[in-house]
PDB file of C-alpha atoms in Angstrom:
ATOM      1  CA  UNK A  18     -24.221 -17.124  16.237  1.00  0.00           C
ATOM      2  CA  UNK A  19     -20.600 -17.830  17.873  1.00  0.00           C
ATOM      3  CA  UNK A  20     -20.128 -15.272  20.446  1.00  0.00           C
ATOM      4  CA  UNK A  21     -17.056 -13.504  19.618  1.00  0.00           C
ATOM      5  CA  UNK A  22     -14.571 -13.021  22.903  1.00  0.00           C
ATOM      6  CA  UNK A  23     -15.457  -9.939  25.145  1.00  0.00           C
ATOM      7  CA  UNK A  24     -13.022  -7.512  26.376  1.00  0.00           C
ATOM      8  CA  UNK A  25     -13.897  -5.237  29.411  1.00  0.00           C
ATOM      9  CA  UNK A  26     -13.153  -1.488  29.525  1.00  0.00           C
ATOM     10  CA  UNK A  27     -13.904   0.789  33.054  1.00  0.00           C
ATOM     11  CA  UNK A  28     -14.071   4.531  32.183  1.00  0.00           C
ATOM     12  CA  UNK A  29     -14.394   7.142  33.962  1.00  0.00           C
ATOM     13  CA  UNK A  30     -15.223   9.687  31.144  1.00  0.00           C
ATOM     14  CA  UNK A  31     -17.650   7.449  29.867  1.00  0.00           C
ATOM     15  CA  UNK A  32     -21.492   8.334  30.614  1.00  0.00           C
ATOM     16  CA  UNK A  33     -23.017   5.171  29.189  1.00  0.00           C
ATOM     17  CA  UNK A  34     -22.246   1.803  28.419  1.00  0.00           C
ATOM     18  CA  UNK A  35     -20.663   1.764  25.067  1.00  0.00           C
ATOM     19  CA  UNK A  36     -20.345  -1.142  22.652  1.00  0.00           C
ATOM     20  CA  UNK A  37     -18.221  -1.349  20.203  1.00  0.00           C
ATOM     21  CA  UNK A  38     -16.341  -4.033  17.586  1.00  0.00           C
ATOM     22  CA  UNK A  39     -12.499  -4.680  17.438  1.00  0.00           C
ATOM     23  CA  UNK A  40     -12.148  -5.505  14.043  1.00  0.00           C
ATOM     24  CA  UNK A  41      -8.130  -6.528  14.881  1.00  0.00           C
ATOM     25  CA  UNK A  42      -8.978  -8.515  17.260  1.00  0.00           C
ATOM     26  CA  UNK A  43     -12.579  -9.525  15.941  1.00  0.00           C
ATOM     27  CA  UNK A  44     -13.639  -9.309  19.400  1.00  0.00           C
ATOM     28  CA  UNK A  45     -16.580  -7.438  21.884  1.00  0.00           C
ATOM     29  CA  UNK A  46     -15.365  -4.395  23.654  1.00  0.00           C
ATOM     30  CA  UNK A  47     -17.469  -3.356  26.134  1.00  0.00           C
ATOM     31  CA  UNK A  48     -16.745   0.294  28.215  1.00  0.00           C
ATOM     32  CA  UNK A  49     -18.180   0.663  31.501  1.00  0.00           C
ATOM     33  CA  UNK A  50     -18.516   4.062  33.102  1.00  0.00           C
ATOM     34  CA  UNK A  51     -18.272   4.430  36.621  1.00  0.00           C
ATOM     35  CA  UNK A  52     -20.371   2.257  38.512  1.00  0.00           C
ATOM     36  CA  UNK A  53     -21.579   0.227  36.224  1.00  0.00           C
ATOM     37  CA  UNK A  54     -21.695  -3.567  36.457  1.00  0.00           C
ATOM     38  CA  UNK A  55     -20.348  -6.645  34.089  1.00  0.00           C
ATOM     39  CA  UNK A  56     -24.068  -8.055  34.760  1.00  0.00           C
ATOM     40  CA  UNK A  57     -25.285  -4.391  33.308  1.00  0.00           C
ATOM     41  CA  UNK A  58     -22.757  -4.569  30.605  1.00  0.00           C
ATOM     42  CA  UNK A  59     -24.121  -8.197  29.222  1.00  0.00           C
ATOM     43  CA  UNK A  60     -27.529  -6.992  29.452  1.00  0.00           C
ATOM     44  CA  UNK A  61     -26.675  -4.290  27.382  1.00  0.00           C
ATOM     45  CA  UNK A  62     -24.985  -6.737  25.080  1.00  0.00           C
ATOM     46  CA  UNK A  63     -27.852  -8.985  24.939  1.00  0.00           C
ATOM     47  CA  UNK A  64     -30.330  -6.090  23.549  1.00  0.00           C
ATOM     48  CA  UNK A  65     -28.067  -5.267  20.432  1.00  0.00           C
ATOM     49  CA  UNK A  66     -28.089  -8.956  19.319  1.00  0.00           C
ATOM     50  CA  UNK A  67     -29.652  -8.114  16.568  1.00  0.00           C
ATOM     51  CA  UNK A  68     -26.589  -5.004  15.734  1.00  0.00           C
ATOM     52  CA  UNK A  69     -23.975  -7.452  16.850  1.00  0.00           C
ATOM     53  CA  UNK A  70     -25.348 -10.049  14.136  1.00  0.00           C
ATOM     54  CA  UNK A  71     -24.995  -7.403  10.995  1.00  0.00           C
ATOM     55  CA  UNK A  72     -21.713  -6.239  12.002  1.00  0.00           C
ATOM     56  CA  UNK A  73     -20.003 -10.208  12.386  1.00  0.00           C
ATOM     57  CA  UNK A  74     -21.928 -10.842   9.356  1.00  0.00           C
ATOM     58  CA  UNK A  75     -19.895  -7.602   7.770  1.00  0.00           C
ATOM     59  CA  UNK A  76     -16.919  -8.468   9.123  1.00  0.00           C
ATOM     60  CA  UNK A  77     -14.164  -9.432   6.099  1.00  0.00           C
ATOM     61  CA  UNK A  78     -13.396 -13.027   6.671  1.00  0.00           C
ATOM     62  CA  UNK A  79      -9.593 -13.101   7.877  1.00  0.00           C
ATOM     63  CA  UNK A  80      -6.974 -13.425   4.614  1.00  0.00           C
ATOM     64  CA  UNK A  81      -5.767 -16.835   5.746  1.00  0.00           C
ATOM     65  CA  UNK A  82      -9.627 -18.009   5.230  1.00  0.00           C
ATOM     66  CA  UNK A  83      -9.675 -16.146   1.943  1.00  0.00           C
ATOM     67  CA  UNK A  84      -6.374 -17.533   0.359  1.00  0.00           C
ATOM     68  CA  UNK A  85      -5.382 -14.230  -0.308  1.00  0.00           C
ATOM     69  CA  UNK A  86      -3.836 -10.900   0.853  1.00  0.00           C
ATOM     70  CA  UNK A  87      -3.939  -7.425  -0.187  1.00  0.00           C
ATOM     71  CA  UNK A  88      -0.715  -5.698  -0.757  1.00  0.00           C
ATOM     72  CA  UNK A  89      -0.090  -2.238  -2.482  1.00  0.00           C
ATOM     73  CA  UNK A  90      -3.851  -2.728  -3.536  1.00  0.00           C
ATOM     74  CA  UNK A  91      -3.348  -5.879  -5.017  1.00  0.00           C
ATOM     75  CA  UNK A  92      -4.846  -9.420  -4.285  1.00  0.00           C
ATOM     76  CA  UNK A  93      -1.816 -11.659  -3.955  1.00  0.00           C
ATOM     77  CA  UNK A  94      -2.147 -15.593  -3.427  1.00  0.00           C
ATOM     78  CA  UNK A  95      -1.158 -17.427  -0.078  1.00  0.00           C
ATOM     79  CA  UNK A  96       0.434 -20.155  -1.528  1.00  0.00           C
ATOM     80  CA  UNK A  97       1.685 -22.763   1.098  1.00  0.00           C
ATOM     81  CA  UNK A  98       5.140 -23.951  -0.143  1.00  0.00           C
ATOM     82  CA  UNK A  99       7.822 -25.781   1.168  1.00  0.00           C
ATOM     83  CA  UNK A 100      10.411 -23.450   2.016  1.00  0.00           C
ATOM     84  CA  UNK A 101      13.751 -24.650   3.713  1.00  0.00           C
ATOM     85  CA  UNK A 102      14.489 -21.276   5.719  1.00  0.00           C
ATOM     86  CA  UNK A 103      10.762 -21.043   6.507  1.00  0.00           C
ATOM     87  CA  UNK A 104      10.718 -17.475   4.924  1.00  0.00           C
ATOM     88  CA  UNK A 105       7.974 -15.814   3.532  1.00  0.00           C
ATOM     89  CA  UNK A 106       8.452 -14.703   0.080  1.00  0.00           C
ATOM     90  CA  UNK A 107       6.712 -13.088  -2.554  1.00  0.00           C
ATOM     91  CA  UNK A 108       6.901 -14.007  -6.101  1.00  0.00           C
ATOM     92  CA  UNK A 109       5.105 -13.314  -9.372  1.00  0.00           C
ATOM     93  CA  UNK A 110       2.754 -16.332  -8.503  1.00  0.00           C
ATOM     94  CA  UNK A 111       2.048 -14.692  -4.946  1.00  0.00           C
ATOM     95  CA  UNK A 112       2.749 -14.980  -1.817  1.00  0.00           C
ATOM     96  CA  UNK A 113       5.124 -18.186  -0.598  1.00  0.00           C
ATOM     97  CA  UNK A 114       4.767 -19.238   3.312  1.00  0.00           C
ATOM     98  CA  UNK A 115       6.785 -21.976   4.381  1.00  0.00           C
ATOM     99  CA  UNK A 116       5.464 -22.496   7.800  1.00  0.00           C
ATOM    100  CA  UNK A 117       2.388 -24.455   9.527  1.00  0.00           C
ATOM    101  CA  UNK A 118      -1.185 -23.592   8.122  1.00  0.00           C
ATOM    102  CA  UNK A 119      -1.735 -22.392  12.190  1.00  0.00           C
ATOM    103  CA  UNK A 120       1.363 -20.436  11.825  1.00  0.00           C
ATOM    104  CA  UNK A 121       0.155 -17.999   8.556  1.00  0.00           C
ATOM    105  CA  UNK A 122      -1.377 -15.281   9.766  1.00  0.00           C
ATOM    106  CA  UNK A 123       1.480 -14.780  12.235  1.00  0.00           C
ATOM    107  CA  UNK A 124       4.169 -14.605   9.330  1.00  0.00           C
ATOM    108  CA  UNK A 125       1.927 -12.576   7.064  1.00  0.00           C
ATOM    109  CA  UNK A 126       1.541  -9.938   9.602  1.00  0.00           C
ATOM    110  CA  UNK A 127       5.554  -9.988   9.896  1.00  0.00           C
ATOM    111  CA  UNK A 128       5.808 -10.027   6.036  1.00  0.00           C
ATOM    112  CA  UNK A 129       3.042  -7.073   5.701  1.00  0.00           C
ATOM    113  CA  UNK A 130       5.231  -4.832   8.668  1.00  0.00           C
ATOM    114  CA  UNK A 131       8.565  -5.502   6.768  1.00  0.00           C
ATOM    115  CA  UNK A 132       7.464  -4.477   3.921  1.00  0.00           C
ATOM    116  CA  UNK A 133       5.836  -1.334   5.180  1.00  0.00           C
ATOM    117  CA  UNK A 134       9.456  -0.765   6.899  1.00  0.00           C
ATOM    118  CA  UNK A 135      11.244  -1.325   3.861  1.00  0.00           C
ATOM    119  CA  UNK A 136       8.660   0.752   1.696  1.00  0.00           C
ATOM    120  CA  UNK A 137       7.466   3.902   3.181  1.00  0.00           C
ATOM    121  CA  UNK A 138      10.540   5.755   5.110  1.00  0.00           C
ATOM    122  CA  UNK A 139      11.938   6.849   1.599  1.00  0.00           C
ATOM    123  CA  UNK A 140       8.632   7.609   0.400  1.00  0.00           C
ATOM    124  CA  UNK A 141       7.910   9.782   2.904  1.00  0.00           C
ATOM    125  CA  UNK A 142      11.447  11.046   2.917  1.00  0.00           C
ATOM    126  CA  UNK A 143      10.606  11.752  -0.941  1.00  0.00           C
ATOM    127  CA  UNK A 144       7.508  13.897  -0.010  1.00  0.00           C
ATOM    128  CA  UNK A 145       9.053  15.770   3.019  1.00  0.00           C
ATOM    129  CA  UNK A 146      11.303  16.740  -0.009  1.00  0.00           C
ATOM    130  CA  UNK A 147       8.474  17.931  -2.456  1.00  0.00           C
ATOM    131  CA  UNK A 148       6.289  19.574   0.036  1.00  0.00           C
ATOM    132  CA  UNK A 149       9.543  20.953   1.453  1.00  0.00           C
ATOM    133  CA  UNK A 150       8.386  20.067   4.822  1.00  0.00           C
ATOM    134  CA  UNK A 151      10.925  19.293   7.791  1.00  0.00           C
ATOM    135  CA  UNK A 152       8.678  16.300   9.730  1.00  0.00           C
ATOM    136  CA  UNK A 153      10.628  16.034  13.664  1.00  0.00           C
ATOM    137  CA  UNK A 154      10.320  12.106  13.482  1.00  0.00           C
ATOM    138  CA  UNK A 155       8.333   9.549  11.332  1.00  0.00           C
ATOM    139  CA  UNK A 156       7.333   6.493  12.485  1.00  0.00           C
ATOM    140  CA  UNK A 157       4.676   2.754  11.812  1.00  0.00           C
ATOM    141  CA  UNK A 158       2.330   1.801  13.976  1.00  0.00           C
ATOM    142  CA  UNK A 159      -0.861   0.000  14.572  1.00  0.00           C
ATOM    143  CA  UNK A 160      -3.653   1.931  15.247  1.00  0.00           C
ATOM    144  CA  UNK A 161      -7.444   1.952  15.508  1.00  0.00           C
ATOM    145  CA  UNK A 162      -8.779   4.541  13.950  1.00  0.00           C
ATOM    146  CA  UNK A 163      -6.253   6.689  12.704  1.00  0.00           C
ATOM    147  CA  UNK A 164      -4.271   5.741   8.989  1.00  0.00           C
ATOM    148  CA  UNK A 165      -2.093   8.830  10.766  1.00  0.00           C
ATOM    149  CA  UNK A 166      -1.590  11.558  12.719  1.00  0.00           C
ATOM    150  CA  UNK A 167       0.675  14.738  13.345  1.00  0.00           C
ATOM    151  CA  UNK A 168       1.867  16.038  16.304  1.00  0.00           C
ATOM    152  CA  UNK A 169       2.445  20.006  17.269  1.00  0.00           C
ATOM    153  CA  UNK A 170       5.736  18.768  17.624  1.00  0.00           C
ATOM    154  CA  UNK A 171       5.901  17.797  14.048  1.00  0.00           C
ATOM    155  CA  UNK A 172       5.995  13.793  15.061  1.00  0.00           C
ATOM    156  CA  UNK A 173       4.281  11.741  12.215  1.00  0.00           C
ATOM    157  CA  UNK A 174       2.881   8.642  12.513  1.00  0.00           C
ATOM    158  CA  UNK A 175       1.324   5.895   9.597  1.00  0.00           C
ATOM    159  CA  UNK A 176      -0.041   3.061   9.850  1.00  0.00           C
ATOM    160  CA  UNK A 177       1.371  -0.096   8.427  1.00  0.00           C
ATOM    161  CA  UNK A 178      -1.554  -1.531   7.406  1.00  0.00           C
ATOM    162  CA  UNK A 179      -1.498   0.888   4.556  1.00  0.00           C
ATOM    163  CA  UNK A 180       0.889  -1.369   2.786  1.00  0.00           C
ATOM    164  CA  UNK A 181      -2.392  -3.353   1.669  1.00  0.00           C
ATOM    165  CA  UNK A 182      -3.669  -0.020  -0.130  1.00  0.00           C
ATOM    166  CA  UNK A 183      -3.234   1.009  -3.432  1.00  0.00           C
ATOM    167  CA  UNK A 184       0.090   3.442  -3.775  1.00  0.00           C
ATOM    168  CA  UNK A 185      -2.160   6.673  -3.956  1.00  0.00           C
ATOM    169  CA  UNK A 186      -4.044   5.805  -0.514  1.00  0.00           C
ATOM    170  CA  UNK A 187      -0.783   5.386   1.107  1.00  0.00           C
ATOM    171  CA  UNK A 188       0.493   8.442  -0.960  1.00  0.00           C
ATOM    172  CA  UNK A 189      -2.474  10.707  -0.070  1.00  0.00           C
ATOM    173  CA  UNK A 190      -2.118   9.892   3.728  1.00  0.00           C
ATOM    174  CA  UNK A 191       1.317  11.107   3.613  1.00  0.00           C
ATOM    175  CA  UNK A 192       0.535  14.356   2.286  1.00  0.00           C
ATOM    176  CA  UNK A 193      -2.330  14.896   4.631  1.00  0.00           C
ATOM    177  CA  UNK A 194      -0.331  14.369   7.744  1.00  0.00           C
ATOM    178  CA  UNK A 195       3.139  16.446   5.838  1.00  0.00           C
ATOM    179  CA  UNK A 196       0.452  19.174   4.857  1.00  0.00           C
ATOM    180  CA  UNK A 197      -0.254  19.681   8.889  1.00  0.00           C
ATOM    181  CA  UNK A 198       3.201  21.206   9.373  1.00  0.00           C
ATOM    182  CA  UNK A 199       2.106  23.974   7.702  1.00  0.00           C
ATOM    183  CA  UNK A 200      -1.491  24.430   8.603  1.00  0.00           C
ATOM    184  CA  UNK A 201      -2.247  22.224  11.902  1.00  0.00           C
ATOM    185  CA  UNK A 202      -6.087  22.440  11.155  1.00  0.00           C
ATOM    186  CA  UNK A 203      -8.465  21.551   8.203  1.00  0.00           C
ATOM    187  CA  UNK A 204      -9.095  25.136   7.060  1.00  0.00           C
ATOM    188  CA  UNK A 205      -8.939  25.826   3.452  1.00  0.00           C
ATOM    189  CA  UNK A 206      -5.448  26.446   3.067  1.00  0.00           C
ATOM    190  CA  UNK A 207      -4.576  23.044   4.162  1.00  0.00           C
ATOM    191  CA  UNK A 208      -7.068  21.343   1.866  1.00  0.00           C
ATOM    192  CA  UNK A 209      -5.203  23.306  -0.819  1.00  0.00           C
ATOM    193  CA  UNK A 210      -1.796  22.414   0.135  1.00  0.00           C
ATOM    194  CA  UNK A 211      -2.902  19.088   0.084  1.00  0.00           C
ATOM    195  CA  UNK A 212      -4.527  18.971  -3.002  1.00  0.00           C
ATOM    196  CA  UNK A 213      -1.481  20.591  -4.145  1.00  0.00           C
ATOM    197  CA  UNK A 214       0.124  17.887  -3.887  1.00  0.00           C
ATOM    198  CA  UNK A 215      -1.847  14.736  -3.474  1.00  0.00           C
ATOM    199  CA  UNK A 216      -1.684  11.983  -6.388  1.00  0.00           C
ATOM    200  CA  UNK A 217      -4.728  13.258  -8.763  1.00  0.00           C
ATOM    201  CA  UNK A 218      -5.100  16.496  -6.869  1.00  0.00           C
ATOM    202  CA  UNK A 219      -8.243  17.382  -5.273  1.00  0.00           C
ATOM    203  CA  UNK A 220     -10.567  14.650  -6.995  1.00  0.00           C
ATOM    204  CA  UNK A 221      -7.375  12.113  -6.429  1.00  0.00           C
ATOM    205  CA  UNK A 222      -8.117  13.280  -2.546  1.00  0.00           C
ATOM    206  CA  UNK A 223     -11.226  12.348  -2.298  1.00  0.00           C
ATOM    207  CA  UNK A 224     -11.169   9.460  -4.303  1.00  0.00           C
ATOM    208  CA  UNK A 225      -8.626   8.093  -1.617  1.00  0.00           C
ATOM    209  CA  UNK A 226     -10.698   9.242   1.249  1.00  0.00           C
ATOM    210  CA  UNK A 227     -13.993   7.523   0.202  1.00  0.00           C
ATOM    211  CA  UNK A 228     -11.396   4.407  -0.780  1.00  0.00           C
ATOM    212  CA  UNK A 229     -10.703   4.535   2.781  1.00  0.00           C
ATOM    213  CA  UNK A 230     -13.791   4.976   4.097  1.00  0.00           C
ATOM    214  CA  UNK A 231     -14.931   1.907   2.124  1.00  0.00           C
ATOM    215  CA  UNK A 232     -11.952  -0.729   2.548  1.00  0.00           C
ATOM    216  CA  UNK A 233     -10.750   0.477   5.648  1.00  0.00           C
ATOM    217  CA  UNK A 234     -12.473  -2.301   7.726  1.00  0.00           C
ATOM    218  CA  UNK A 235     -10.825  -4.882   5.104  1.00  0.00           C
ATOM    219  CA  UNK A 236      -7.457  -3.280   6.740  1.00  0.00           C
ATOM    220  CA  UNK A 237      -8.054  -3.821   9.990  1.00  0.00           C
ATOM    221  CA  UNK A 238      -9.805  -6.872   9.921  1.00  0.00           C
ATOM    222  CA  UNK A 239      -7.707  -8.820   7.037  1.00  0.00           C
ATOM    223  CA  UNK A 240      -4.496  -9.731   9.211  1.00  0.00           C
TER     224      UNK A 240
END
């Protein structure tokens, strides 16, 4: 097996050496706690071969290897055309890239954040609106773990990636994070809010979260 790259960590919290996969970045993180040696760390490394094998061999293969991307929960063709501006475009046929095969994945990633630009500040406008909720600021980013978060200081942040999920994921997300205006907890009266008004209700909820929970590598690791 190819040995994906390594990146070091040093922490201080940490009490152990932790290992862990970047899925963006389809490379090794390794977290050493205080003390604790790069010589330790490959050791450690070395004994979950056998853990590191399952999880490359789980890993989505990259959508420039697949010929495809998702977008709004759809499989859209990479189809290498000649453009003369260079843009990427997106047709009925699929997705257009007029630059160098070596070049895709770095205009598909710009594609997928414009579009998540373009696309989700008026949605969420439109469910601030519904759920008559007053969000301080709403912004895209690229995170980890998180498809979003809420602040106390009513800050709200979404992924981008969630432009490759089906309308309701991205949808449901929304609500979640809007819903913690109101209740900043997961008691039962923010479950109800949000199945209030998530797309399908409460089994629409949880039809998004195990979604999620099952395709939510494929987001990370597609682009």
């Amino acid at each position: 097996m190819l040995l994906p790259p390594v990146l070091w960590r040093m922490s201080s919290r940490a009490r152990r050496i932790i290992l862990r996969l970047d899925l963006r970045r389809r490379a090794i993180v390794i977290t050493l706690p205080a003390g604790a040696t790069r010589q330790q760390g490959l050791r450690f490394l070395q004994s979950q071969s056998q853990w590191l094998a399952q999880a490359m061999a789980d890993l989505p293969p990259p959508a420039v290897d697949q010929g495809q991307i998702w977008l709004e929960g759809q499989a859209i063709p990479i189809l290498p055309t000649i453009i003369l501006d260079g843009r990427t475009r997106l047709t009925d046929k699929g997705l257009h890239v007029g630059h160098p095969p070596e070049e895709h994945a770095r205009h598909l990633l710009s594609f997928l954040k414009r579009r998540a630009e373009s696309l989700f500040p008026p949605l969420f406008r439109q469910q601030s609106l519904r759920m008559d909720a007053s969000p301080a600021k709403f912004s895209l980013r690229d995170v980890k773990s998180r498809w979003g978060s809420c602040t106390r200081q009513g800050r709200i942040m979404l992924s981008w990636r969630l432009i490759m999920a089906p309308p309701d994921i991205y949808t449901y997300v929304m609500v979640h994070e809007l819903a913690h205006l109101r209740h900043f907890n997961h008691g039962p009266a923010f479950w109800a809010l949000v199945d209030q008004y998530a797309p399908g209700g409460q089994p629409g909820r949880k039809k998004a979260e195990k979604w999620l929970s099952q395709n939510g590598a494929h987001l990370l690791a597609m682009i």
